[in-house]
XYZ file of C-alpha atoms in Angstrom:
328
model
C -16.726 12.247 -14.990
C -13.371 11.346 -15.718
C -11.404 10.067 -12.179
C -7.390 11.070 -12.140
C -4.974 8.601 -10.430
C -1.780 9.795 -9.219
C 1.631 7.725 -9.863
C 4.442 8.447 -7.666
C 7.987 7.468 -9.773
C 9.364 5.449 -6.549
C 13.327 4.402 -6.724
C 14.367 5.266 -9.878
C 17.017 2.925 -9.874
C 14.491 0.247 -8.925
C 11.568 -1.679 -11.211
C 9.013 0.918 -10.127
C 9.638 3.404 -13.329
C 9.636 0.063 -15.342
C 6.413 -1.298 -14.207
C 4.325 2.303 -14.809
C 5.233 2.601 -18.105
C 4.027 -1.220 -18.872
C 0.884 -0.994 -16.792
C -0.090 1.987 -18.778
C -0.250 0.191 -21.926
C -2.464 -2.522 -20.176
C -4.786 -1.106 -17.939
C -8.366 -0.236 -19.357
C -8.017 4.120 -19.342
C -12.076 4.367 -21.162
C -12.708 6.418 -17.204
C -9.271 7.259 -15.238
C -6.669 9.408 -16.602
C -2.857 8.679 -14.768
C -0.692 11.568 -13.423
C 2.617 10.542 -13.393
C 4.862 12.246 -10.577
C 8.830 11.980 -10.451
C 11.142 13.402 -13.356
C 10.306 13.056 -17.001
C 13.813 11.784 -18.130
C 13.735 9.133 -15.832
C 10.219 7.698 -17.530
C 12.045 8.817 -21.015
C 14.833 6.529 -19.533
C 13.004 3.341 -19.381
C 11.104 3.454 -22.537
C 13.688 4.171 -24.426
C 15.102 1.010 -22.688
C 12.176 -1.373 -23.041
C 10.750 0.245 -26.254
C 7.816 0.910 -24.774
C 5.636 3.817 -26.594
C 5.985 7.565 -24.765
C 4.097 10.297 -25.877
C 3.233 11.712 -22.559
C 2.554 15.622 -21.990
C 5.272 16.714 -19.388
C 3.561 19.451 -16.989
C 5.811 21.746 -14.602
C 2.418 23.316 -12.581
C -0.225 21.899 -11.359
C -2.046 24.790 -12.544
C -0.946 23.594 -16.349
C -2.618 19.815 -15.539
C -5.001 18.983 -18.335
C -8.389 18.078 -18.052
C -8.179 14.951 -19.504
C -5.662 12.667 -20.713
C -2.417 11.014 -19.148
C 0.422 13.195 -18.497
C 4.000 13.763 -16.326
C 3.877 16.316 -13.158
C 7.376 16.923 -13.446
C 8.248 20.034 -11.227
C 12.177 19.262 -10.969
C 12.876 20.407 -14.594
C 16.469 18.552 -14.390
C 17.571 15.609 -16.241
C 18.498 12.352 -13.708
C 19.896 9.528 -15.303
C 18.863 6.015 -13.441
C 21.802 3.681 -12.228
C 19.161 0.326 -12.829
C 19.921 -1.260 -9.333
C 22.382 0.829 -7.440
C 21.196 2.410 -4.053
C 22.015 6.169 -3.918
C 21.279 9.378 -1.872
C 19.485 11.277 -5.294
C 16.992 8.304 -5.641
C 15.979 8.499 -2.648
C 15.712 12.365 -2.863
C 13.575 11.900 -5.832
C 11.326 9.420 -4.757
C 10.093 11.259 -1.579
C 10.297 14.771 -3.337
C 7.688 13.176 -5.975
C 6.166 11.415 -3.286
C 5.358 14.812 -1.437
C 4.292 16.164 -4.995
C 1.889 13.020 -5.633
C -0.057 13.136 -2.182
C -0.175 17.532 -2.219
C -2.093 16.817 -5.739
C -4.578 14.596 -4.190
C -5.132 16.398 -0.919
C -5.621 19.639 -3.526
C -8.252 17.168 -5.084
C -6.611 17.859 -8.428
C -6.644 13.514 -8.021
C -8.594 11.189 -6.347
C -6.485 8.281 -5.503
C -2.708 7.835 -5.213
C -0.507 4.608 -6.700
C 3.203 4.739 -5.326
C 5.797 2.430 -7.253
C 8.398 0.895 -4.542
C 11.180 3.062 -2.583
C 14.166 1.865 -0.895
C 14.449 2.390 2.704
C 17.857 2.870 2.751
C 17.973 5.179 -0.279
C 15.707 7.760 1.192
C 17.125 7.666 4.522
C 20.366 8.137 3.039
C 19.242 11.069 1.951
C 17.935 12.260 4.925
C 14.251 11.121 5.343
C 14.177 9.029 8.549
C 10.870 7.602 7.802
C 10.158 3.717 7.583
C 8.507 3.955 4.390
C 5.677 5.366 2.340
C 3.202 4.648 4.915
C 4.692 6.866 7.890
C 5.172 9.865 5.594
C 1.704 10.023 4.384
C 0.281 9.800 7.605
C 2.680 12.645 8.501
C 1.659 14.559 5.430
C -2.093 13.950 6.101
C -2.057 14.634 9.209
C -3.422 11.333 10.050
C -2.916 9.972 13.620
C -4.299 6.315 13.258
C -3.903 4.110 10.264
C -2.950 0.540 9.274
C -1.175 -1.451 6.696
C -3.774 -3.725 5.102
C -2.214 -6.642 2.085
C -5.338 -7.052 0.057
C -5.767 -9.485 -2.729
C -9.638 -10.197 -4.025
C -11.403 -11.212 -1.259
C -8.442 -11.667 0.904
C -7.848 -8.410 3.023
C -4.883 -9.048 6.054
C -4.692 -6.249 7.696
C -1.797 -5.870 10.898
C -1.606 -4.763 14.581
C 1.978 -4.332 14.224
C 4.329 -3.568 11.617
C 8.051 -2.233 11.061
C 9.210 -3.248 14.481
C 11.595 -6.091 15.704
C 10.137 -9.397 17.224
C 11.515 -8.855 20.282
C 9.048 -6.028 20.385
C 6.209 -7.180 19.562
C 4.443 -9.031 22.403
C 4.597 -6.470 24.592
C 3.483 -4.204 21.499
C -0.389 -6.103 21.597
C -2.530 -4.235 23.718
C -6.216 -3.731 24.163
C -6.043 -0.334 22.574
C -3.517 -1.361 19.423
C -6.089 -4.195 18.679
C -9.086 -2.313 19.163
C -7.681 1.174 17.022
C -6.737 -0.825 14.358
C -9.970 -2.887 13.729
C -12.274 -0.275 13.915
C -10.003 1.448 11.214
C -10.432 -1.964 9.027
C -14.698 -1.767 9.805
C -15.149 1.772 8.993
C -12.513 1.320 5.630
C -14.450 -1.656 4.787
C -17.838 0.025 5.119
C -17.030 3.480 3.318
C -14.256 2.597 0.732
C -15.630 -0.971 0.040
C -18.741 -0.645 0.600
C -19.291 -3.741 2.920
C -22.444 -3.188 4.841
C -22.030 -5.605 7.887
C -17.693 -6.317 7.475
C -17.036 -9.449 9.511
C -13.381 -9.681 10.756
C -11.219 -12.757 12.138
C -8.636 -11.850 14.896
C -5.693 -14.076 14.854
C -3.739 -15.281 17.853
C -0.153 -14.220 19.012
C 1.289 -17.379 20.111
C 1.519 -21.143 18.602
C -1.978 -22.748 18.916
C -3.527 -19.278 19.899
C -1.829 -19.807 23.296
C -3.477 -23.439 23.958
C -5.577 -22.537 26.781
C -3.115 -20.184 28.192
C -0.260 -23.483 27.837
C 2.060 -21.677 25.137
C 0.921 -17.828 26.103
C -1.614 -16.070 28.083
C -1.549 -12.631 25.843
C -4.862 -14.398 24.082
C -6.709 -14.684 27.592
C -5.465 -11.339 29.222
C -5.318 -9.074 26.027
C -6.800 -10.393 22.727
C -9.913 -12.119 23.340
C -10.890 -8.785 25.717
C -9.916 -6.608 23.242
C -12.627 -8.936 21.050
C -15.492 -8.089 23.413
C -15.260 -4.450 23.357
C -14.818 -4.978 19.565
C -18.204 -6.601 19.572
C -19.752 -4.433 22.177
C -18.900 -0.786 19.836
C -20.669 -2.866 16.642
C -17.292 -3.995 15.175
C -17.983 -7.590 14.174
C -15.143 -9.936 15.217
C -14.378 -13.553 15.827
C -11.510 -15.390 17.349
C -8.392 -15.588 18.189
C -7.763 -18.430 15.500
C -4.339 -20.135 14.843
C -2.842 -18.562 12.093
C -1.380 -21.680 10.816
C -4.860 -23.293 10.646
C -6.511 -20.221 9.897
C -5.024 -20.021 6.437
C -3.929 -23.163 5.738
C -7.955 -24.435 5.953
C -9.073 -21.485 3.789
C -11.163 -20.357 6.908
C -10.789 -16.616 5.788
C -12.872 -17.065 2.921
C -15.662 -16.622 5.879
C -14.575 -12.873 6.683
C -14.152 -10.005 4.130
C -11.108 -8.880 6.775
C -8.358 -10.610 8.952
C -6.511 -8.600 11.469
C -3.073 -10.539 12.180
C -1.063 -9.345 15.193
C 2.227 -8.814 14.016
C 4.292 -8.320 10.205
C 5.030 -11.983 8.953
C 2.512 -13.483 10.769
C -0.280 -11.705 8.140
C 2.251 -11.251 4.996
C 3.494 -14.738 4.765
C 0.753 -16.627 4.385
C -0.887 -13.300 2.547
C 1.993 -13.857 0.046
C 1.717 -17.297 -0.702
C -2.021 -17.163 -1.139
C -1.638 -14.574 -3.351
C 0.549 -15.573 -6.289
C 2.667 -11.705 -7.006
C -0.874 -10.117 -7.232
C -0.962 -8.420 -3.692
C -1.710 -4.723 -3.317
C -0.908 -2.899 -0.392
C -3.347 -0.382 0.806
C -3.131 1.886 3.832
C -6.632 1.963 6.012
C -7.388 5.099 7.587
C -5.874 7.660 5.272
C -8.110 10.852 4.413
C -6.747 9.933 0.817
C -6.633 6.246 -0.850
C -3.411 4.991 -1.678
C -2.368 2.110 -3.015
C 0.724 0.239 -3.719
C 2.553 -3.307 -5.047
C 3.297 -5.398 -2.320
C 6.949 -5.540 -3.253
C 9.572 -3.627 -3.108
C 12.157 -2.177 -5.512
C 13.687 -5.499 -6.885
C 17.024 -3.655 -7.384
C 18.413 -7.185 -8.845
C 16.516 -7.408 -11.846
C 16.105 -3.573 -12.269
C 16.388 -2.615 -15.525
C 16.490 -6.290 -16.908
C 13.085 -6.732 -18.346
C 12.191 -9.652 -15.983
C 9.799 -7.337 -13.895
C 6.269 -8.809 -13.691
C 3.385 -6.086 -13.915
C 1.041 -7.778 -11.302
C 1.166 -6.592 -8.615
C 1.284 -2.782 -9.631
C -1.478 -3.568 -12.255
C -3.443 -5.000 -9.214
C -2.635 -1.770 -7.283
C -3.557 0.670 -10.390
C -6.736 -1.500 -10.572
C -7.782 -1.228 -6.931
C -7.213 2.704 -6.735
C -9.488 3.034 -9.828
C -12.505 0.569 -8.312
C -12.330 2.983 -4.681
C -12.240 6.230 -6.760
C -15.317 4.676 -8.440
C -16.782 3.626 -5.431
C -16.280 7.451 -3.706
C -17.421 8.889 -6.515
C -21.251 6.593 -6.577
C-alpha cells in the first residue's frame, strides 16, 4: 500500500516552497506519494524560477485527492505572488491556513504523516496567529495536551524540557513533573514510532558541571536527579545528570538512543554542530507524526538558489521511515 505524506507550503516568501520542489525530484517516491498544501501559483512561482520540472495535478477538495500519485491541495483558488525574502501579513496567512489544511488531511487519515517547510514567527503573528510556531498550533489542533520538541539526526535524538521561553525563565521552569512528562513522552515515542524495545535516555544537567556537588547549583540534587528515580521506578530508563559540555563533546550519547536536555540551546547547539544542516525536527507526543527542517525560513537567501535540500530531505525521509514503521 502506497503511504501519502503531507507538505505544508510554509513562508512563501521564505526557502520552504524552494526546497519542496527540489526534494521532490530527489527523494526515492517507488512507496509514498506527496500532497502538497499551500497555493499552486506559489509552487508554479518557484519552478518557473529555478527551472525545476512541474507537472503536478492541482486539487481544490479533498474529496477530488487521487489515489496515487503526487499532487497540490490547493483550496484557496487565488493567485499569490511571493516577495522572495520580505516578511508580510499574507504569508503568514497562507502558511497557517495551509498549515490547518495539511494537519485536517492527516487527522481525516486521507495522509499518514505531515512535513511542514519553515514559517516566520513574525509573519504569522502579524497576521493574527499568536502562536510560537508550528509546534503549539498542532498541539492545539490535535487536541494534544503534552508533547515535546525532539532535534533528531541518525542516532542522535535531543529532545528538550523547555523550549520558546527566555533564560531568565527557565530555572525555575525545571520541575519534577516537566522532567518526568516529557521523558516518558520520548520512551513511549521511541518504543511505538521507532520501534526501540528497551529506549535508554541520558538526562543532562542545568547548571555548569551538573551543579558540582551542589557548588554551582542545587536544582540537580533537589529536582533533577529525583525526577530520575521516579523515571526509573515507572520503567522509563534514564541515567544522569551529565555535563552537557562533556556529554557531547566525548561522544557519550552514542550510548543512549535519546537525550533529554533541560532547556533550548543547551540541546540545539551542540545538536547543530553534530549534525552538519541534516537535522530534522520532530514533535513527540502528537496523535499524528510530523516532521520538519531544523531551520527556519532563511529569508536572506530566499529565492537565490543557495538553499541546501538537507535538512528538508532528512525530514521528508524520516516521515516516510515512521509511516512505514506504523504501517508494519
Amino acid at each position: 500500500m502506497q503511504n501519502s505524506i503531507v507538505i505544508t507550503v510554509g513562508d512563501m516568501n521564505g526557502i520552504g516552497p524552494e526546497l519542496i520542489l527540489k526534494c521532490l525530484t530527489a527523494t526515492d517516491q517507488v512507496d509514498t506519494r506527496f500532497i502538497l498544501a499551500g497555493p499552486a501559483s506559489v509552487f508554479q512561482y518557484y519552478a518557473t524560477l529555478f527551472e525545476i520540472p512541474f507537472n503536478l495535478d492541482v486539487i481544490h477538495s479533498p474529496s477530488t485527492i487521487p489515489n496515487l500519485g503526487n499532487c497540490i491541495f490547493d483550496p484557496f483558488e487565488t493567485e499569490y505572488h511571493p516577495n522572495p525574502g520580505k516578511i508580510s501579513t499574507e504569508a503568514g496567512e497562507i502558511a497557517m491556513k495551509s498549515l490547518d489544511f495539511g494537519v485536517s488531511l492527516v487527522k481525516d487519515e486521507l495522509a499518514q504523516a505531515l512535513v511542514t517547510a519553515p514559517i516566520s514567527k513574525e509573519s504569522i503573528q502579524m497576521a493574527g496567529y499568536n502562536y510560537a510556531g508550528h509546534t503549539e498550533f498542532l498541539a492545539e489542533k490535535t487536541s494534544c495536551p503534552e508533547y515535546t520538541m525532539m532535534l533528531i539526526s541518525g542516532g542522535l535524538r535531543v529532545g528538550l524540557v523547555t523550549t520558546h521561553i527566555p533564560v531568565r525563565q527557565i530555572a525555575e521552569s525545571i520541575t519534577q513533573e516537566a522532567i518526568i512528562t516529557k521523558a516518558r513522552i520520548i520512551h513511549t515515542t521511541l518504543k511505538t514510532q521507532f520501534s526501540i524495545k528497551k529506549p535508554k535516555i541520558a538526562i543532562l544537567g542545568l547548571n555548569p558541571h551538573a551543579g558540582d556537588g551542589g557548588v554551582i547549583g542545587v536544582e540537580e540534587i533537589e529536582v533533577i536527579e529525583p525526577a530520575m528515580m521516579s523515571l526509573n521506578q515507572m520503567g522509563v530508563e534514564c541515567d544522569g545528570p551529565y555535563p552537557a559540555d562533556g556529554f557531547f563533546g566525548s561522544q557519550q550519547f552514542e550510548n543512549f538512543d535519546a537525550v533529554l536536555a533541560m532547556y533550548h540551546d543547551q540541546g540545539l547547539g551542540p545538536f547543530k554542530a553534530l549534525s552538519f544542516g541534516r537535522g530534522v525536527n520532530f514533535t513527540a507526543g502528537l496523535p499524528i507524526i510530523r516532521t520538519s527542517p531544523d531551520h527556519g525560513t532563511a529569508f536572506a537567501i530566499a529565492g537565490k538558489n543557495r538553499a541546501s535540500m538537507d535538512s528538508m530531505l532528512e525530514a521528508i525521509n524520516l516521515a516516510k521511515k515512521l509511516t512505514y514503521n506504523l504501517s508494519t
